[in-house]
C-alpha positions as a printed NumPy array, in Angstrom:
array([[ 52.814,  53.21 , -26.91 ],
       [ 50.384,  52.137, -29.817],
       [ 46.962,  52.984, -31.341],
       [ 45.553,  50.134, -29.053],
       [ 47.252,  50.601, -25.786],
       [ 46.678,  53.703, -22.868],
       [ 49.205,  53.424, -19.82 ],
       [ 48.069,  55.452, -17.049],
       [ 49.853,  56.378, -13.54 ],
       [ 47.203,  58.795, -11.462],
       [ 47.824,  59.872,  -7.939],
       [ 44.855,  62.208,  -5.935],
       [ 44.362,  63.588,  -2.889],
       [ 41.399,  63.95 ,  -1.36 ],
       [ 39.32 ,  65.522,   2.115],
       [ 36.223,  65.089,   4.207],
       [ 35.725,  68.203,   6.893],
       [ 33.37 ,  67.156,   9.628],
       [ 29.807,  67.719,   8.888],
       [ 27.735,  69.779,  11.363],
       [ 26.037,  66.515,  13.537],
       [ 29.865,  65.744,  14.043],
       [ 30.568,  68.993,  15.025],
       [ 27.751,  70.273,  17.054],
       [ 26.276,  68.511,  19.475],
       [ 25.346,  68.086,  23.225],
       [ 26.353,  66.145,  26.352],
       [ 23.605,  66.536,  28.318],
       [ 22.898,  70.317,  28.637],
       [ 25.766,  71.08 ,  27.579],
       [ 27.388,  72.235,  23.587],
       [ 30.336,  70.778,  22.568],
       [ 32.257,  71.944,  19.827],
       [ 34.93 ,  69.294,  19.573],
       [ 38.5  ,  70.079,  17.88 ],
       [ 38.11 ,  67.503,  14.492],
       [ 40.505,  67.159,  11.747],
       [ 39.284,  66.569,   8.626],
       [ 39.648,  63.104,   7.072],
       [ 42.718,  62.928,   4.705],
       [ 42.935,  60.304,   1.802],
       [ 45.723,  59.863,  -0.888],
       [ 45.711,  57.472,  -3.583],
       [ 48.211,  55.922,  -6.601],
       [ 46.569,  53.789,  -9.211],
       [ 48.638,  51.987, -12.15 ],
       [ 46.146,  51.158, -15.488],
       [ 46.464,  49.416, -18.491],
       [ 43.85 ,  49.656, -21.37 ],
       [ 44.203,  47.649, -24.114],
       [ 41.477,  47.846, -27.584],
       [ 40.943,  44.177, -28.822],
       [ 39.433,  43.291, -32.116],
       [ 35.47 ,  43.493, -32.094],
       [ 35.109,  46.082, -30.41 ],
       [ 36.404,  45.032, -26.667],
       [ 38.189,  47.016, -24.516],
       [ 40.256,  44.785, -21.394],
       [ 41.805,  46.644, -18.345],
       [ 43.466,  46.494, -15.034],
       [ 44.564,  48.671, -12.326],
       [ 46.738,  47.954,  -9.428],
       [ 45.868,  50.638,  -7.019],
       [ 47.022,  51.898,  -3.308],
       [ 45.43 ,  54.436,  -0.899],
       [ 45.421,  55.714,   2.248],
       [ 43.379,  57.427,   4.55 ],
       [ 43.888,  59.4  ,   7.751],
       [ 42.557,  60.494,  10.749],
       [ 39.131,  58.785,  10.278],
       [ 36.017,  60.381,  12.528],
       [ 33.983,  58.115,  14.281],
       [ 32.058,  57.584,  17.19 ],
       [ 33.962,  57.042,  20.434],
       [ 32.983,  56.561,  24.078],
       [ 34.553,  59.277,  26.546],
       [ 36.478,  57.863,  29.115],
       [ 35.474,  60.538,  31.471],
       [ 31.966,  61.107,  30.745],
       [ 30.986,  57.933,  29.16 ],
       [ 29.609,  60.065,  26.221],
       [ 29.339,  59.157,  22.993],
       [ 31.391,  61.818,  20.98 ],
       [ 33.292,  62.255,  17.491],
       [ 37.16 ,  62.24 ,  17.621],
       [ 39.777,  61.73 ,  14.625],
       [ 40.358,  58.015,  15.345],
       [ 42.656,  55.667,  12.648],
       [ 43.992,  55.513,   9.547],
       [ 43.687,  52.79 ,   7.078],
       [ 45.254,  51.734,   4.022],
       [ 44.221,  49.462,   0.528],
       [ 46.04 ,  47.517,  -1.841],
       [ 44.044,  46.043,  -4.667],
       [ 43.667,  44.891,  -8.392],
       [ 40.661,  45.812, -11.068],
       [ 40.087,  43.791, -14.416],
       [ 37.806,  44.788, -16.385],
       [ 36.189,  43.935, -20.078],
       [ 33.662,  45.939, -22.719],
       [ 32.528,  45.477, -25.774],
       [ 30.478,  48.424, -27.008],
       [ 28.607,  47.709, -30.02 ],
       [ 27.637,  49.274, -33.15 ],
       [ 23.803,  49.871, -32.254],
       [ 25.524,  51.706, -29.465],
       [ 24.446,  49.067, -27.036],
       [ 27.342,  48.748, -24.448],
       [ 28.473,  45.328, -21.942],
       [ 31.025,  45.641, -18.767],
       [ 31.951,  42.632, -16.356],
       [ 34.385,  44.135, -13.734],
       [ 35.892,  41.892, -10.764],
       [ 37.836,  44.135,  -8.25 ],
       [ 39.987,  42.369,  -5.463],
       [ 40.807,  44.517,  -2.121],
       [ 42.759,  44.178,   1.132],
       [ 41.576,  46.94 ,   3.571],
       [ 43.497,  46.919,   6.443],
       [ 43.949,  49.262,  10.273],
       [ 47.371,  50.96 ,   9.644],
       [ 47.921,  50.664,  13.903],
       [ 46.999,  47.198,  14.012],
       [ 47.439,  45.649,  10.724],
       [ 44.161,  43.497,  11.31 ],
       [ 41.376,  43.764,   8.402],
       [ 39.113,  46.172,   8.398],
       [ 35.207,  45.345,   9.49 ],
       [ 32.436,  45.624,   6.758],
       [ 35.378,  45.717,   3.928],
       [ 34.804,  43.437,   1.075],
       [ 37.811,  41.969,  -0.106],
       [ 35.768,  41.825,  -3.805],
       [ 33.068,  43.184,  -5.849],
       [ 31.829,  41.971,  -9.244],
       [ 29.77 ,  44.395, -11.19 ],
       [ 27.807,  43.61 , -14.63 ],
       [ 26.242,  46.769, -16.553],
       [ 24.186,  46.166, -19.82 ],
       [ 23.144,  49.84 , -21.672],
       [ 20.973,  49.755, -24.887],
       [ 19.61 ,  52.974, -26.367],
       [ 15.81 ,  53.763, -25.435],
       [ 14.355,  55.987, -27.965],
       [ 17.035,  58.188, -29.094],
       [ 20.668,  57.735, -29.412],
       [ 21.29 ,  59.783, -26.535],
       [ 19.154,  58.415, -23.789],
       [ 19.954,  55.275, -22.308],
       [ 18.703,  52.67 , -20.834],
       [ 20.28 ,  50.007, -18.473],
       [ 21.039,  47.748, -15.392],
       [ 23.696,  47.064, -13.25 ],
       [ 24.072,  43.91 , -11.068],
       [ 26.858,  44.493,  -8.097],
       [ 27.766,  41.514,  -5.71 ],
       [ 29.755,  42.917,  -3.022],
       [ 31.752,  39.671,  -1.437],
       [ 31.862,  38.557,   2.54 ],
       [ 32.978,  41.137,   4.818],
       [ 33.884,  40.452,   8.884],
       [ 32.333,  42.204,  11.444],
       [ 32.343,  44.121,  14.279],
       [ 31.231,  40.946,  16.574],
       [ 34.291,  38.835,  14.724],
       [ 31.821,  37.041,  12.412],
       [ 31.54 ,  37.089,   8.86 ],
       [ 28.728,  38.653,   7.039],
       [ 27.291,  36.815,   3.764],
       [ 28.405,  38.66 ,   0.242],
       [ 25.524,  39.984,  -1.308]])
């Protein structure tokens, strides 16, 4: 709309085919070469980017996905086997703010804060080992040249429930 301001509506679509240890593998003597889907995912995401004055840069994103047909590890109920089957789907809902200032010397600073609800599609319960946020904090500075970097990254990923029911510490 201006100089300062990007609007930006993306949508993507996405697969994971079973790798070969999903695949192939045996029940006792026995191969099994199980019928797997692959994983499906879809996703819409809504951003606004807006260029302040000193050299910041503010965004956010509302975003929405959806994945289907998850693999994972299931027992049998016949042979009490542990085997890979297309199990669930899931879906997200979540918001991203973010702010940079990049800086003449080409030294760059981002803070982001992302906020997520992950949650079964059957059951509508949240889904295990899911943070509902994650801060991240990069510093760059040029090392040497202009074109080789040099930088950190600090990521807190926030409290996420378990399999057991409990709630595992952010870290």
């Amino acid at each position: 709309p201006d100089e300062r301001s990007t609007y930006k509506l993306l949508y993507g679509e996405a697969f994971r085919a079973p790798n070969s240890s999903e695949l192939l593998y045996n029940v006792g003597s026995v191969a099994v070469v199980p019928d797997l889907k692959p994983e499906q995912l879809s996703n819409v995401e809504a951003v606004v980017e807006r260029i302040l004055d000193g050299g910041w840069r503010v965004s956010g994103s509302l975003f929405h996905y959806e994945a289907e047909d998850l693999l994972a590890r299931v027992v049998d109920p016949v042979t009490s086997e542990l085997l890979y089957r297309n199990v669930g789907s899931v879906q997200g809902n979540g918001l991203e703010l973010e702010l940079e200032r990049r800086f003449a010397s080409g030294k760059r600073l981002r803070v982001s804060q992302a906020f997520q609800e992950v949650e079964d599609k059957d059951t509508g319960d949240h889904l295990v080992n899911s943070p509902r946020f994650v801060t991240q904090v990069v510093a760059e500075t040029p090392a040497f040249t202009p074109n080789l970097l040099a930088g950190i990254e600090l990521v807190y990923v926030g409290e996420r429930d378990t399999l057991a029911g409990d709630t595992a510490d952010g870290y």
